[in-house]
XYZ file of C-alpha atoms in Angstrom:
257
model
C -77.005 29.110 -49.235
C -76.518 32.866 -49.328
C -74.570 34.021 -52.394
C -71.425 36.058 -51.895
C -72.195 39.660 -52.925
C -69.176 41.387 -54.467
C -69.299 45.070 -55.364
C -66.815 46.886 -57.610
C -65.916 50.547 -57.705
C -64.916 51.229 -61.323
C -63.286 54.543 -62.239
C -62.569 54.370 -65.979
C -64.574 53.017 -68.890
C -63.272 49.945 -70.642
C -61.126 48.703 -67.753
C -63.528 45.959 -66.750
C -62.806 43.741 -63.779
C -59.936 41.742 -65.243
C -59.285 38.322 -63.762
C -61.481 39.178 -60.742
C -64.652 38.686 -62.744
C -63.845 35.254 -64.156
C -62.711 33.904 -60.801
C -65.617 35.260 -58.758
C -68.192 34.074 -61.274
C -66.623 30.617 -61.087
C -67.423 30.450 -57.363
C -70.992 31.663 -57.797
C -70.578 35.228 -56.538
C -73.102 37.922 -57.419
C -71.349 40.924 -58.982
C -72.462 44.547 -59.026
C -70.647 47.793 -59.759
C -70.656 51.532 -59.242
C -69.388 53.167 -62.448
C -68.000 56.483 -61.241
C -66.745 57.350 -64.732
C -70.347 57.513 -65.960
C -71.469 60.061 -63.357
C -72.080 63.644 -64.513
C -69.394 65.946 -63.119
C -71.769 68.889 -62.786
C -74.202 67.080 -60.517
C -73.366 66.289 -56.859
C -73.289 62.632 -55.850
C -75.287 61.765 -52.749
C -73.730 59.128 -50.523
C -77.117 57.408 -50.354
C -76.735 56.608 -54.061
C -73.894 54.205 -53.225
C -74.621 50.636 -52.105
C -76.003 49.758 -48.709
C -72.971 48.510 -46.776
C -75.028 45.675 -45.293
C -75.556 44.329 -48.818
C -71.847 44.109 -49.697
C -69.796 41.078 -48.603
C -66.607 42.034 -50.451
C -65.561 45.354 -51.990
C -63.008 45.521 -54.821
C -61.812 48.991 -55.842
C -60.380 49.162 -59.335
C -57.762 51.467 -60.846
C -58.104 54.758 -62.680
C -56.207 57.507 -64.457
C -57.179 60.278 -62.029
C -55.423 61.205 -58.784
C -57.125 60.486 -55.483
C -56.363 64.124 -54.662
C -58.178 65.547 -57.694
C -61.519 66.223 -56.034
C -61.865 69.516 -57.918
C -62.158 67.737 -61.272
C -63.795 64.567 -59.939
C -66.068 65.689 -57.086
C -67.414 62.174 -56.521
C -63.992 61.219 -55.077
C -64.920 62.934 -51.805
C -68.142 60.921 -51.501
C -66.379 57.696 -52.425
C -63.853 58.281 -49.621
C -66.637 59.011 -47.125
C -68.411 55.792 -48.058
C -65.122 53.883 -47.879
C -64.493 55.058 -44.329
C -67.924 53.767 -43.313
C -67.376 50.468 -45.089
C -63.904 49.904 -43.589
C -65.228 50.764 -40.126
C -67.645 47.848 -40.498
C -64.705 45.406 -40.654
C -65.778 43.898 -43.951
C -63.283 42.615 -46.575
C -61.858 45.059 -49.109
C -59.210 44.885 -51.841
C -57.803 47.963 -53.594
C -56.004 47.753 -56.943
C -53.632 50.600 -57.880
C -55.902 53.667 -57.571
C -58.064 51.444 -55.371
C -55.184 50.830 -52.985
C -54.551 54.570 -52.943
C -58.228 55.261 -52.232
C -58.226 52.985 -49.184
C -54.992 54.553 -47.952
C -56.200 58.136 -48.295
C -59.606 57.288 -46.798
C -57.693 56.089 -43.720
C -55.592 59.234 -43.496
C -52.416 58.187 -45.334
C -50.845 60.430 -47.955
C -50.883 59.690 -51.670
C -48.357 61.674 -53.689
C -46.206 61.692 -56.811
C -43.740 58.805 -56.855
C -40.134 59.816 -57.691
C -40.359 57.685 -60.820
C -43.307 56.578 -62.936
C -43.674 52.802 -63.216
C -45.357 51.500 -66.322
C -44.896 47.943 -67.538
C -43.718 44.604 -66.178
C -41.524 44.834 -63.076
C -40.557 42.612 -60.164
C -41.707 43.273 -56.615
C -40.289 41.578 -53.539
C -41.747 40.294 -50.306
C -41.104 42.748 -47.495
C -39.033 41.748 -44.475
C -41.940 42.893 -42.286
C -44.138 39.997 -43.443
C -44.622 37.303 -40.803
C -46.579 34.067 -40.740
C -49.519 36.068 -39.409
C -49.817 38.057 -42.647
C -50.951 37.373 -46.186
C -48.199 35.325 -47.772
C -46.478 36.894 -50.759
C -44.045 35.038 -53.013
C -40.456 36.052 -52.351
C -40.611 37.839 -55.707
C -43.184 38.165 -58.447
C -43.415 39.866 -61.842
C -46.401 42.217 -62.009
C -47.883 44.939 -64.183
C -47.299 48.495 -62.979
C -49.240 51.544 -64.214
C -48.809 54.434 -61.823
C -47.121 57.783 -61.269
C -48.368 58.268 -57.686
C -48.022 55.970 -54.687
C -49.504 55.563 -51.218
C -48.020 55.713 -47.769
C -48.865 52.732 -45.589
C -51.957 53.594 -43.518
C -51.594 53.710 -39.748
C -51.741 50.170 -38.380
C -50.941 48.678 -41.781
C -48.042 46.419 -42.736
C -46.001 46.665 -45.927
C -46.156 43.340 -47.768
C -44.225 44.086 -50.970
C -41.692 46.612 -52.261
C -39.123 47.349 -54.939
C -36.410 49.916 -55.564
C -38.660 52.193 -57.633
C -41.619 52.341 -55.257
C -41.112 51.310 -51.625
C -44.808 50.680 -50.919
C -46.139 48.111 -53.380
C -48.684 46.315 -51.202
C -50.055 46.576 -47.666
C -52.337 44.781 -45.257
C -54.638 46.224 -42.595
C -55.942 43.764 -40.048
C -56.995 40.540 -41.701
C -59.614 41.976 -44.019
C -57.966 44.685 -46.152
C -55.287 44.355 -48.844
C -54.060 47.272 -50.961
C -52.013 46.835 -54.148
C -50.001 49.500 -55.962
C -49.719 47.236 -59.007
C -52.307 45.442 -61.149
C -52.638 41.742 -60.268
C -55.981 41.652 -62.122
C -54.409 42.464 -65.487
C -55.384 40.318 -68.467
C -54.382 40.688 -72.130
C -57.717 42.393 -72.836
C -57.348 44.865 -69.973
C -53.764 45.629 -71.011
C -54.999 46.436 -74.521
C -57.475 48.922 -72.987
C -54.697 50.485 -70.873
C -52.460 50.862 -73.916
C -55.216 52.408 -76.012
C -56.016 54.936 -73.299
C -52.416 55.893 -72.522
C -51.325 55.905 -76.166
C -53.541 58.925 -76.690
C -51.782 60.759 -73.848
C -48.276 59.743 -74.998
C -47.002 58.844 -71.535
C -44.627 56.110 -72.692
C -41.487 57.855 -71.484
C -39.282 57.363 -68.426
C -36.550 55.208 -66.934
C -39.027 52.641 -65.630
C -41.533 52.880 -68.462
C -41.570 50.061 -70.986
C -42.063 50.862 -74.633
C -45.393 50.425 -76.335
C -43.833 47.783 -78.593
C -42.620 45.776 -75.581
C -45.990 45.924 -73.850
C -47.789 44.730 -76.971
C -45.525 41.653 -76.997
C -46.520 40.587 -73.474
C -46.830 36.805 -73.232
C -49.887 35.039 -71.859
C -47.903 33.395 -69.055
C -46.840 36.807 -67.700
C -50.387 37.481 -66.525
C -50.803 34.221 -64.619
C -48.768 34.960 -61.475
C -50.584 38.204 -60.703
C -53.989 36.661 -61.374
C -53.197 33.826 -58.958
C -51.971 36.294 -56.344
C -55.270 38.175 -56.552
C -57.249 34.943 -56.309
C -55.394 34.048 -53.103
C -55.895 37.591 -51.804
C -59.656 37.286 -52.256
C -59.677 33.933 -50.483
C -57.591 35.380 -47.663
C -59.753 38.403 -46.850
C -62.908 36.279 -46.964
C -61.588 33.469 -44.782
C -59.702 35.690 -42.363
C -62.871 37.615 -41.536
C -64.758 34.484 -40.673
C -67.067 35.129 -43.602
C -70.333 33.226 -43.616
C -69.013 31.680 -46.814
C -65.509 30.270 -46.521
C -63.570 29.208 -49.588
C -64.521 25.560 -49.050
C -68.200 26.498 -48.750
C -68.013 28.511 -51.955
C -66.600 25.489 -53.756
C -69.484 23.387 -52.462
C -71.939 26.027 -53.667
C -70.433 25.911 -57.147
C -70.710 22.133 -57.285
C -74.322 21.984 -56.053
């Protein structure tokens, strides 16, 4: 049986893939990554250097500290968006996490701009009233890890799945194959430690909706579980909904064989 080929776009060193990696390895997926953070900024990136779209079954776009609009300082952003438009036009499954959700949105023509308030830490998001039985099913409310100062508009044709009072657009769906998150469902204790180490150097722990460094360091193991499960279900959803050659049940069989 053909293995599921999952490709990651990674934007910062040390972030890793969070809970995505453990789950996808458990179902026998083959993982590969483009590490944009390792690319030299003084050398142009050719779009041909990115993966062949035909060889990617699922794309997961990770977070990052840069803005999607900062092409002057990170010139590879323009090429990443061009490749994304090609990939999304193919109708294949894609999941965007924080910056990743913003990248999908901006690649499809939606604006990404400064949110009125920075969100950093554990917050609750709520299922949007726009969600019907035809959409990915969110819990009525869920505690998640936020780490953003910008937010996306919902791309044309998309549906808002989750929201809160601080940031109206917390999650969206496009068709049956694309899910964009403003928050970090993939967060694990190890990834949170990397986030804290990176942000501690920049001293960004200030704001009405920013939790203190001391509070974040006391995060309990069970706080990570709900988001990790949500991401697992999101992966299953975009694969099954697209009529993937490997449904969730088939992947389980592959693991057991």
